[in-house]
């Protein structure tokens, strides 16, 4: 969305990046993901519901995911 683009650019300038794209199906990593419901073992496929963010190597916010 054009409305969000300036915010994304500002975050990028600060060194903050998104850890996962909403809607993506990725392997579950309990260090980087927070389950919204159900159960999952590390490596199980999950769907990203809310993006997570990191500042260089430091995790700021875990991506919220749900099992598939």
Coordinates of C-alpha atoms in Angstrom, one line a residue:
X1 CA 0.0 0.0 0.0
X2 CA 1.3 3.5 -0.9
X3 CA 0.2 4.7 2.6
X4 CA 2.5 2.3 4.4
X5 CA 5.5 2.7 2.1
X6 CA 7.0 5.7 4.1
X7 CA 6.7 3.8 7.3
X8 CA 8.5 0.8 5.8
X9 CA 11.2 3.0 4.5
X10 CA 11.7 4.6 7.9
X11 CA 11.9 1.2 9.6
X12 CA 14.5 0.2 7.0
X13 CA 16.6 3.3 7.8
X14 CA 16.5 2.4 11.5
X15 CA 17.7 -1.2 10.7
X16 CA 14.4 -2.8 11.5
X17 CA 13.3 -5.6 9.2
X18 CA 10.3 -7.9 9.0
X19 CA 11.1 -11.5 9.9
X20 CA 8.2 -13.1 8.0
X21 CA 5.6 -12.1 5.4
X22 CA 2.0 -12.4 6.4
X23 CA 0.3 -15.4 4.7
X24 CA 3.6 -17.3 4.1
X25 CA 3.8 -20.9 5.1
X26 CA 7.1 -21.5 6.9
X27 CA 8.7 -24.1 9.3
X28 CA 7.8 -23.3 12.9
X29 CA 10.7 -22.0 15.1
X30 CA 9.7 -21.4 18.7
X31 CA 12.6 -18.9 19.0
X32 CA 11.1 -16.6 16.3
X33 CA 7.4 -17.5 16.3
X34 CA 4.5 -17.3 18.7
X35 CA 1.6 -19.8 18.2
X36 CA -1.8 -18.2 18.2
X37 CA -3.5 -21.5 18.9
X38 CA -3.1 -25.2 18.6
X39 CA 0.2 -27.0 18.9
X40 CA 3.2 -27.3 16.6
X41 CA 6.6 -29.0 16.9
X42 CA 9.8 -27.2 15.6
X43 CA 9.9 -27.7 11.9
X44 CA 6.1 -28.2 11.4
X45 CA 4.6 -25.9 8.7
X46 CA 2.7 -22.9 10.1
X47 CA 1.1 -19.9 8.4
X48 CA 2.2 -16.4 9.4
X49 CA -0.8 -14.3 10.7
X50 CA 1.1 -11.2 12.0
X51 CA 4.7 -10.1 11.0
X52 CA 7.6 -10.2 13.4
X53 CA 10.4 -7.7 13.5
X54 CA 14.1 -7.7 14.3
X55 CA 16.7 -4.9 14.7
X56 CA 19.8 -6.4 13.2
X57 CA 20.4 -9.6 15.3
X58 CA 18.0 -8.7 18.1
X59 CA 14.4 -10.0 17.9
X60 CA 12.0 -7.2 18.7
X61 CA 8.7 -9.0 18.2
X62 CA 7.9 -12.6 17.4
X63 CA 5.8 -13.4 14.3
X64 CA 2.4 -14.7 15.3
X65 CA 1.6 -18.0 13.5
X66 CA -1.0 -20.7 13.4
X67 CA -0.7 -24.4 12.5
X68 CA -1.8 -25.5 9.1

